[in-house]
Amino acid sequence: MKQALLVVALAAAACAGAALAVEAQESVDKAKAAAFDNRMFAGPPGAKAYACFVRRYDANHLAQHPKQKVSAMKLLVAAEFAPEDKTTNYSFRLGVAYRHRPGNFDSSGYCNHAIPTESGHEIRFECSVDCEGGGITVALSKDDKSAIARLGRIVVWNRNKPDDDAGEALLAGADDKIFRVDRADLGECAELVTDRKELAALRHK
């Protein structure tokens, strides 16, 4: 079932995400994009690289943010060089748990480098689950120890019900717009990976 979830999410992202990612990536200065990659993956990504970020919100934080729906978040960002295209492709996987309902929810899609208009200089990853699946942007804290995930709307799937029609939207409410998730060991994000070969590669990093 979990594997079916990944197929559903990636199939949705494949509708338009790959073409949009390449187009947007070419519009960003290559040196700045490479510098961002070095920060994200703690060095040049090479053939394949991962970065894992995790946050479990404690009772004190949730009490201070009573409208926050998310109680835990995991974010895995990946880069993989495609020799046939001579380019690096970027992707993300997101896992969330809610504070007032059971279950674990996932989403995934493609990313590209982008410079948000409000800052004019900061590079982020713009990540999307296309076919109207929404998405997130991913920036880094100044010390590179945390990722800053911003969302407006993103479709997530319950891991136990990964059917096409089981997706639901996580919307940015008053306390669910910006998430600071802390860099963690790659093993913390292993549950977001379903492909056995990729899981083995992740665990050997």
PDB file of C-alpha atoms in Angstrom:
ATOM      1  CA  MET A   1       0.000   0.000   0.000  1.00  0.00           C
ATOM      2  CA  LYS A   2       2.812   2.351   0.902  1.00  0.00           C
ATOM      3  CA  GLN A   3       4.407   1.684  -2.454  1.00  0.00           C
ATOM      4  CA  ALA A   4       1.111   2.476  -4.131  1.00  0.00           C
ATOM      5  CA  LEU A   5       1.140   5.838  -2.334  1.00  0.00           C
ATOM      6  CA  LEU A   6       4.476   6.737  -3.849  1.00  0.00           C
ATOM      7  CA  VAL A   7       3.278   5.697  -7.301  1.00  0.00           C
ATOM      8  CA  VAL A   8       0.161   7.844  -6.938  1.00  0.00           C
ATOM      9  CA  ALA A   9       2.054  10.892  -5.724  1.00  0.00           C
ATOM     10  CA  LEU A  10       4.858  10.636  -8.258  1.00  0.00           C
ATOM     11  CA  ALA A  11       2.419   9.988 -11.077  1.00  0.00           C
ATOM     12  CA  ALA A  12       0.611  13.171 -10.156  1.00  0.00           C
ATOM     13  CA  ALA A  13       3.870  15.094 -10.042  1.00  0.00           C
ATOM     14  CA  ALA A  14       4.874  13.701 -13.413  1.00  0.00           C
ATOM     15  CA  CYS A  15       1.938  15.413 -15.123  1.00  0.00           C
ATOM     16  CA  ALA A  16       3.793  18.673 -15.430  1.00  0.00           C
ATOM     17  CA  GLY A  17       6.342  18.898 -12.636  1.00  0.00           C
ATOM     18  CA  ALA A  18       9.396  17.639 -14.493  1.00  0.00           C
ATOM     19  CA  ALA A  19       9.055  20.090 -17.366  1.00  0.00           C
ATOM     20  CA  LEU A  20       8.317  22.991 -15.053  1.00  0.00           C
ATOM     21  CA  ALA A  21      11.268  22.099 -12.836  1.00  0.00           C
ATOM     22  CA  VAL A  22      13.730  22.134 -15.709  1.00  0.00           C
ATOM     23  CA  GLU A  23      12.349  25.384 -17.089  1.00  0.00           C
ATOM     24  CA  ALA A  24      12.471  27.176 -13.731  1.00  0.00           C
ATOM     25  CA  GLN A  25      15.863  25.763 -12.810  1.00  0.00           C
ATOM     26  CA  GLU A  26      17.446  27.237 -15.928  1.00  0.00           C
ATOM     27  CA  SER A  27      16.306  30.722 -14.891  1.00  0.00           C
ATOM     28  CA  VAL A  28      18.379  30.692 -11.664  1.00  0.00           C
ATOM     29  CA  ASP A  29      22.070  31.546 -11.654  1.00  0.00           C
ATOM     30  CA  LYS A  30      23.963  28.232 -11.693  1.00  0.00           C
ATOM     31  CA  ALA A  31      26.555  29.355  -9.161  1.00  0.00           C
ATOM     32  CA  LYS A  32      23.856  30.401  -6.692  1.00  0.00           C
ATOM     33  CA  ALA A  33      21.972  27.149  -7.259  1.00  0.00           C
ATOM     34  CA  ALA A  34      25.162  25.131  -6.658  1.00  0.00           C
ATOM     35  CA  ALA A  35      25.872  27.084  -3.480  1.00  0.00           C
ATOM     36  CA  PHE A  36      22.346  26.309  -2.236  1.00  0.00           C
ATOM     37  CA  ASP A  37      22.843  22.613  -3.031  1.00  0.00           C
ATOM     38  CA  ASN A  38      26.104  22.600  -1.057  1.00  0.00           C
ATOM     39  CA  ARG A  39      24.237  24.003   1.931  1.00  0.00           C
ATOM     40  CA  MET A  40      21.262  21.680   1.593  1.00  0.00           C
ATOM     41  CA  PHE A  41      23.235  18.452   1.137  1.00  0.00           C
ATOM     42  CA  ALA A  42      26.355  19.437   3.133  1.00  0.00           C
ATOM     43  CA  GLY A  43      28.447  19.328  -0.034  1.00  0.00           C
ATOM     44  CA  PRO A  44      28.013  18.802  -3.788  1.00  0.00           C
ATOM     45  CA  PRO A  45      25.199  16.267  -4.307  1.00  0.00           C
ATOM     46  CA  GLY A  46      27.115  14.152  -6.832  1.00  0.00           C
ATOM     47  CA  ALA A  47      25.239  11.164  -8.274  1.00  0.00           C
ATOM     48  CA  LYS A  48      22.678  11.043  -5.457  1.00  0.00           C
ATOM     49  CA  ALA A  49      22.224  12.908  -2.192  1.00  0.00           C
ATOM     50  CA  TYR A  50      19.631  13.287   0.544  1.00  0.00           C
ATOM     51  CA  ALA A  51      18.814  15.728   3.328  1.00  0.00           C
ATOM     52  CA  CYS A  52      16.429  14.839   6.165  1.00  0.00           C
ATOM     53  CA  PHE A  53      14.621  17.280   8.455  1.00  0.00           C
ATOM     54  CA  VAL A  54      12.332  16.381  11.359  1.00  0.00           C
ATOM     55  CA  ARG A  55      10.217  18.183  13.951  1.00  0.00           C
ATOM     56  CA  ARG A  56       7.971  16.783  16.659  1.00  0.00           C
ATOM     57  CA  TYR A  57       6.073  19.574  18.318  1.00  0.00           C
ATOM     58  CA  ASP A  58       5.873  19.302  22.104  1.00  0.00           C
ATOM     59  CA  ALA A  59       2.869  20.098  24.267  1.00  0.00           C
ATOM     60  CA  ASN A  60       4.200  23.541  25.178  1.00  0.00           C
ATOM     61  CA  HIS A  61       4.580  24.568  21.522  1.00  0.00           C
ATOM     62  CA  LEU A  62       1.137  23.265  20.613  1.00  0.00           C
ATOM     63  CA  ALA A  63      -0.394  25.096  23.579  1.00  0.00           C
ATOM     64  CA  GLN A  64       1.113  28.334  22.279  1.00  0.00           C
ATOM     65  CA  HIS A  65      -0.211  27.606  18.779  1.00  0.00           C
ATOM     66  CA  PRO A  66      -3.743  26.284  19.404  1.00  0.00           C
ATOM     67  CA  LYS A  67      -4.744  26.475  15.742  1.00  0.00           C
ATOM     68  CA  GLN A  68      -1.816  24.380  14.498  1.00  0.00           C
ATOM     69  CA  LYS A  69      -3.121  21.147  12.990  1.00  0.00           C
ATOM     70  CA  VAL A  70       0.263  19.439  12.444  1.00  0.00           C
ATOM     71  CA  SER A  71       1.907  17.759  15.436  1.00  0.00           C
ATOM     72  CA  ALA A  72       4.916  16.280  13.613  1.00  0.00           C
ATOM     73  CA  MET A  73       6.625  16.697  10.257  1.00  0.00           C
ATOM     74  CA  LYS A  74       9.347  14.894   8.328  1.00  0.00           C
ATOM     75  CA  LEU A  75      10.877  16.247   5.142  1.00  0.00           C
ATOM     76  CA  LEU A  76      13.235  14.361   2.854  1.00  0.00           C
ATOM     77  CA  VAL A  77      14.865  16.261  -0.003  1.00  0.00           C
ATOM     78  CA  ALA A  78      16.706  14.297  -2.692  1.00  0.00           C
ATOM     79  CA  ALA A  79      18.983  15.128  -5.616  1.00  0.00           C
ATOM     80  CA  GLU A  80      19.883  12.660  -8.354  1.00  0.00           C
ATOM     81  CA  PHE A  81      22.024  13.242 -11.425  1.00  0.00           C
ATOM     82  CA  ALA A  82      20.457  11.964 -14.646  1.00  0.00           C
ATOM     83  CA  PRO A  83      23.308  11.123 -17.069  1.00  0.00           C
ATOM     84  CA  GLU A  84      20.991  10.877 -20.070  1.00  0.00           C
ATOM     85  CA  ASP A  85      19.807  14.460 -19.520  1.00  0.00           C
ATOM     86  CA  LYS A  86      23.069  15.760 -18.034  1.00  0.00           C
ATOM     87  CA  THR A  87      21.094  17.461 -15.295  1.00  0.00           C
ATOM     88  CA  THR A  88      20.287  16.980 -11.629  1.00  0.00           C
ATOM     89  CA  ASN A  89      16.688  16.262 -10.699  1.00  0.00           C
ATOM     90  CA  TYR A  90      15.315  17.242  -7.304  1.00  0.00           C
ATOM     91  CA  SER A  91      12.413  15.749  -5.381  1.00  0.00           C
ATOM     92  CA  PHE A  92      10.811  15.823  -1.957  1.00  0.00           C
ATOM     93  CA  ARG A  93       8.821  13.573   0.328  1.00  0.00           C
ATOM     94  CA  LEU A  94       6.791  14.946   3.174  1.00  0.00           C
ATOM     95  CA  GLY A  95       5.315  13.122   6.133  1.00  0.00           C
ATOM     96  CA  VAL A  96       2.906  14.718   8.613  1.00  0.00           C
ATOM     97  CA  ALA A  97       0.937  13.680  11.668  1.00  0.00           C
ATOM     98  CA  TYR A  98      -2.044  15.630  12.966  1.00  0.00           C
ATOM     99  CA  ARG A  99      -2.638  16.576  16.587  1.00  0.00           C
ATOM    100  CA  HIS A 100      -6.352  15.716  16.675  1.00  0.00           C
ATOM    101  CA  ARG A 101      -6.596  12.657  14.432  1.00  0.00           C
ATOM    102  CA  PRO A 102      -4.752   9.341  14.073  1.00  0.00           C
ATOM    103  CA  GLY A 103      -2.687   8.133  11.139  1.00  0.00           C
ATOM    104  CA  ASN A 104       0.363   9.184   9.163  1.00  0.00           C
ATOM    105  CA  PHE A 105       0.027  11.196   5.972  1.00  0.00           C
ATOM    106  CA  ASP A 106       2.493  11.532   3.093  1.00  0.00           C
ATOM    107  CA  SER A 107       3.043  13.493  -0.089  1.00  0.00           C
ATOM    108  CA  SER A 108       5.805  13.766  -2.680  1.00  0.00           C
ATOM    109  CA  GLY A 109       6.755  15.512  -5.894  1.00  0.00           C
ATOM    110  CA  TYR A 110       9.457  17.382  -7.788  1.00  0.00           C
ATOM    111  CA  CYS A 111      11.455  20.500  -6.905  1.00  0.00           C
ATOM    112  CA  ASN A 112      13.358  23.237  -8.683  1.00  0.00           C
ATOM    113  CA  HIS A 113      15.506  26.188  -7.661  1.00  0.00           C
ATOM    114  CA  ALA A 114      13.645  29.468  -7.436  1.00  0.00           C
ATOM    115  CA  ILE A 115      14.105  32.985  -6.107  1.00  0.00           C
ATOM    116  CA  PRO A 116      10.967  34.249  -4.339  1.00  0.00           C
ATOM    117  CA  THR A 117       9.867  37.701  -5.355  1.00  0.00           C
ATOM    118  CA  GLU A 118       9.413  38.935  -1.799  1.00  0.00           C
ATOM    119  CA  SER A 119      13.117  38.505  -0.971  1.00  0.00           C
ATOM    120  CA  GLY A 120      14.666  39.052  -4.374  1.00  0.00           C
ATOM    121  CA  HIS A 121      17.798  37.086  -3.537  1.00  0.00           C
ATOM    122  CA  GLU A 122      17.160  34.051  -1.323  1.00  0.00           C
ATOM    123  CA  ILE A 123      17.131  30.753  -3.213  1.00  0.00           C
ATOM    124  CA  ARG A 124      14.620  28.098  -2.229  1.00  0.00           C
ATOM    125  CA  PHE A 125      13.361  24.864  -3.628  1.00  0.00           C
ATOM    126  CA  GLU A 126       9.870  25.177  -5.064  1.00  0.00           C
ATOM    127  CA  CYS A 127       8.347  21.728  -4.741  1.00  0.00           C
ATOM    128  CA  SER A 128       5.054  20.663  -6.220  1.00  0.00           C
ATOM    129  CA  VAL A 129       2.625  17.791  -6.448  1.00  0.00           C
ATOM    130  CA  ASP A 130       1.222  18.750  -9.808  1.00  0.00           C
ATOM    131  CA  CYS A 131      -2.163  17.979 -11.297  1.00  0.00           C
ATOM    132  CA  GLU A 132      -3.513  20.493  -8.781  1.00  0.00           C
ATOM    133  CA  GLY A 133      -1.738  18.805  -5.852  1.00  0.00           C
ATOM    134  CA  GLY A 134      -0.284  22.006  -4.421  1.00  0.00           C
ATOM    135  CA  GLY A 135       3.173  21.968  -2.883  1.00  0.00           C
ATOM    136  CA  ILE A 136       5.708  23.587  -0.558  1.00  0.00           C
ATOM    137  CA  THR A 137       8.784  25.789  -0.729  1.00  0.00           C
ATOM    138  CA  VAL A 138      11.938  24.804   1.150  1.00  0.00           C
ATOM    139  CA  ALA A 139      14.541  27.297   2.339  1.00  0.00           C
ATOM    140  CA  LEU A 140      17.366  26.934   4.856  1.00  0.00           C
ATOM    141  CA  SER A 141      18.089  28.678   8.133  1.00  0.00           C
ATOM    142  CA  LYS A 142      21.218  30.837   8.220  1.00  0.00           C
ATOM    143  CA  ASP A 143      23.179  28.119  10.054  1.00  0.00           C
ATOM    144  CA  ASP A 144      21.913  25.394   7.661  1.00  0.00           C
ATOM    145  CA  LYS A 145      20.747  23.319  10.640  1.00  0.00           C
ATOM    146  CA  SER A 146      17.052  23.654   9.809  1.00  0.00           C
ATOM    147  CA  ALA A 147      14.803  23.794   6.771  1.00  0.00           C
ATOM    148  CA  ILE A 148      12.018  26.359   6.530  1.00  0.00           C
ATOM    149  CA  ALA A 149       9.010  24.785   4.819  1.00  0.00           C
ATOM    150  CA  ARG A 150       6.228  27.089   3.668  1.00  0.00           C
ATOM    151  CA  LEU A 151       2.908  25.850   2.346  1.00  0.00           C
ATOM    152  CA  GLY A 152      -0.358  27.205   1.077  1.00  0.00           C
ATOM    153  CA  ARG A 153      -1.993  23.932   0.116  1.00  0.00           C
ATOM    154  CA  ILE A 154      -0.674  20.436  -0.443  1.00  0.00           C
ATOM    155  CA  VAL A 155      -2.470  17.147  -1.043  1.00  0.00           C
ATOM    156  CA  VAL A 156      -1.489  14.337   1.335  1.00  0.00           C
ATOM    157  CA  TRP A 157      -2.473  10.675   1.463  1.00  0.00           C
ATOM    158  CA  ASN A 158      -3.092   8.462   4.457  1.00  0.00           C
ATOM    159  CA  ARG A 159      -0.468   5.709   4.282  1.00  0.00           C
ATOM    160  CA  ASN A 160      -3.142   3.120   4.967  1.00  0.00           C
ATOM    161  CA  LYS A 161      -5.422   4.454   2.214  1.00  0.00           C
ATOM    162  CA  PRO A 162      -3.156   5.446  -0.701  1.00  0.00           C
ATOM    163  CA  ASP A 163      -5.860   5.471  -3.362  1.00  0.00           C
ATOM    164  CA  ASP A 164      -6.278   8.224  -5.930  1.00  0.00           C
ATOM    165  CA  ASP A 165      -9.492   9.428  -4.347  1.00  0.00           C
ATOM    166  CA  ALA A 166      -8.170   9.238  -0.765  1.00  0.00           C
ATOM    167  CA  GLY A 167      -6.015  12.346  -1.039  1.00  0.00           C
ATOM    168  CA  GLU A 168      -6.913  15.355   1.073  1.00  0.00           C
ATOM    169  CA  ALA A 169      -5.596  18.890   1.244  1.00  0.00           C
ATOM    170  CA  LEU A 170      -3.502  20.205   4.099  1.00  0.00           C
ATOM    171  CA  LEU A 171      -4.244  23.914   4.064  1.00  0.00           C
ATOM    172  CA  ALA A 172      -2.163  26.684   5.583  1.00  0.00           C
ATOM    173  CA  GLY A 173      -4.182  27.936   8.511  1.00  0.00           C
ATOM    174  CA  ALA A 174      -3.176  30.555  11.057  1.00  0.00           C
ATOM    175  CA  ASP A 175      -0.493  28.298  12.567  1.00  0.00           C
ATOM    176  CA  ASP A 176       0.269  25.968   9.650  1.00  0.00           C
ATOM    177  CA  LYS A 177       1.910  28.300   7.135  1.00  0.00           C
ATOM    178  CA  ILE A 178       5.591  28.028   8.067  1.00  0.00           C
ATOM    179  CA  PHE A 179       7.354  25.045   9.626  1.00  0.00           C
ATOM    180  CA  ARG A 180      10.925  24.993  10.921  1.00  0.00           C
ATOM    181  CA  VAL A 181      12.151  21.398  10.789  1.00  0.00           C
ATOM    182  CA  ASP A 182      15.580  20.424  12.111  1.00  0.00           C
ATOM    183  CA  ARG A 183      18.290  18.545  10.247  1.00  0.00           C
ATOM    184  CA  ALA A 184      18.365  14.911  11.321  1.00  0.00           C
ATOM    185  CA  ASP A 185      20.041  11.604  10.575  1.00  0.00           C
ATOM    186  CA  LEU A 186      18.851  10.140   7.276  1.00  0.00           C
ATOM    187  CA  GLY A 187      17.458   7.144   9.112  1.00  0.00           C
ATOM    188  CA  GLU A 188      14.790   9.396  10.605  1.00  0.00           C
ATOM    189  CA  CYS A 189      13.292   9.810   7.133  1.00  0.00           C
ATOM    190  CA  ALA A 190      13.610   6.171   6.048  1.00  0.00           C
ATOM    191  CA  GLU A 191       9.886   5.561   6.546  1.00  0.00           C
ATOM    192  CA  LEU A 192       9.160   7.995   3.703  1.00  0.00           C
ATOM    193  CA  VAL A 193      11.043   5.789   1.194  1.00  0.00           C
ATOM    194  CA  THR A 194       9.355   2.725  -0.268  1.00  0.00           C
ATOM    195  CA  ASP A 195      11.677   1.648  -3.074  1.00  0.00           C
ATOM    196  CA  ARG A 196      14.072  -1.012  -1.691  1.00  0.00           C
ATOM    197  CA  LYS A 197      17.066   0.064  -3.746  1.00  0.00           C
ATOM    198  CA  GLU A 198      16.600   3.685  -2.813  1.00  0.00           C
ATOM    199  CA  LEU A 199      16.105   2.762   0.833  1.00  0.00           C
ATOM    200  CA  ALA A 200      19.387   0.852   0.772  1.00  0.00           C
ATOM    201  CA  ALA A 201      21.129   3.846  -0.796  1.00  0.00           C
ATOM    202  CA  LEU A 202      19.658   6.141   1.842  1.00  0.00           C
ATOM    203  CA  ARG A 203      20.846   3.933   4.701  1.00  0.00           C
ATOM    204  CA  HIS A 204      24.384   3.783   3.291  1.00  0.00           C
ATOM    205  CA  LYS A 205      24.758   7.559   3.123  1.00  0.00           C
TER     206      LYS A 205
END
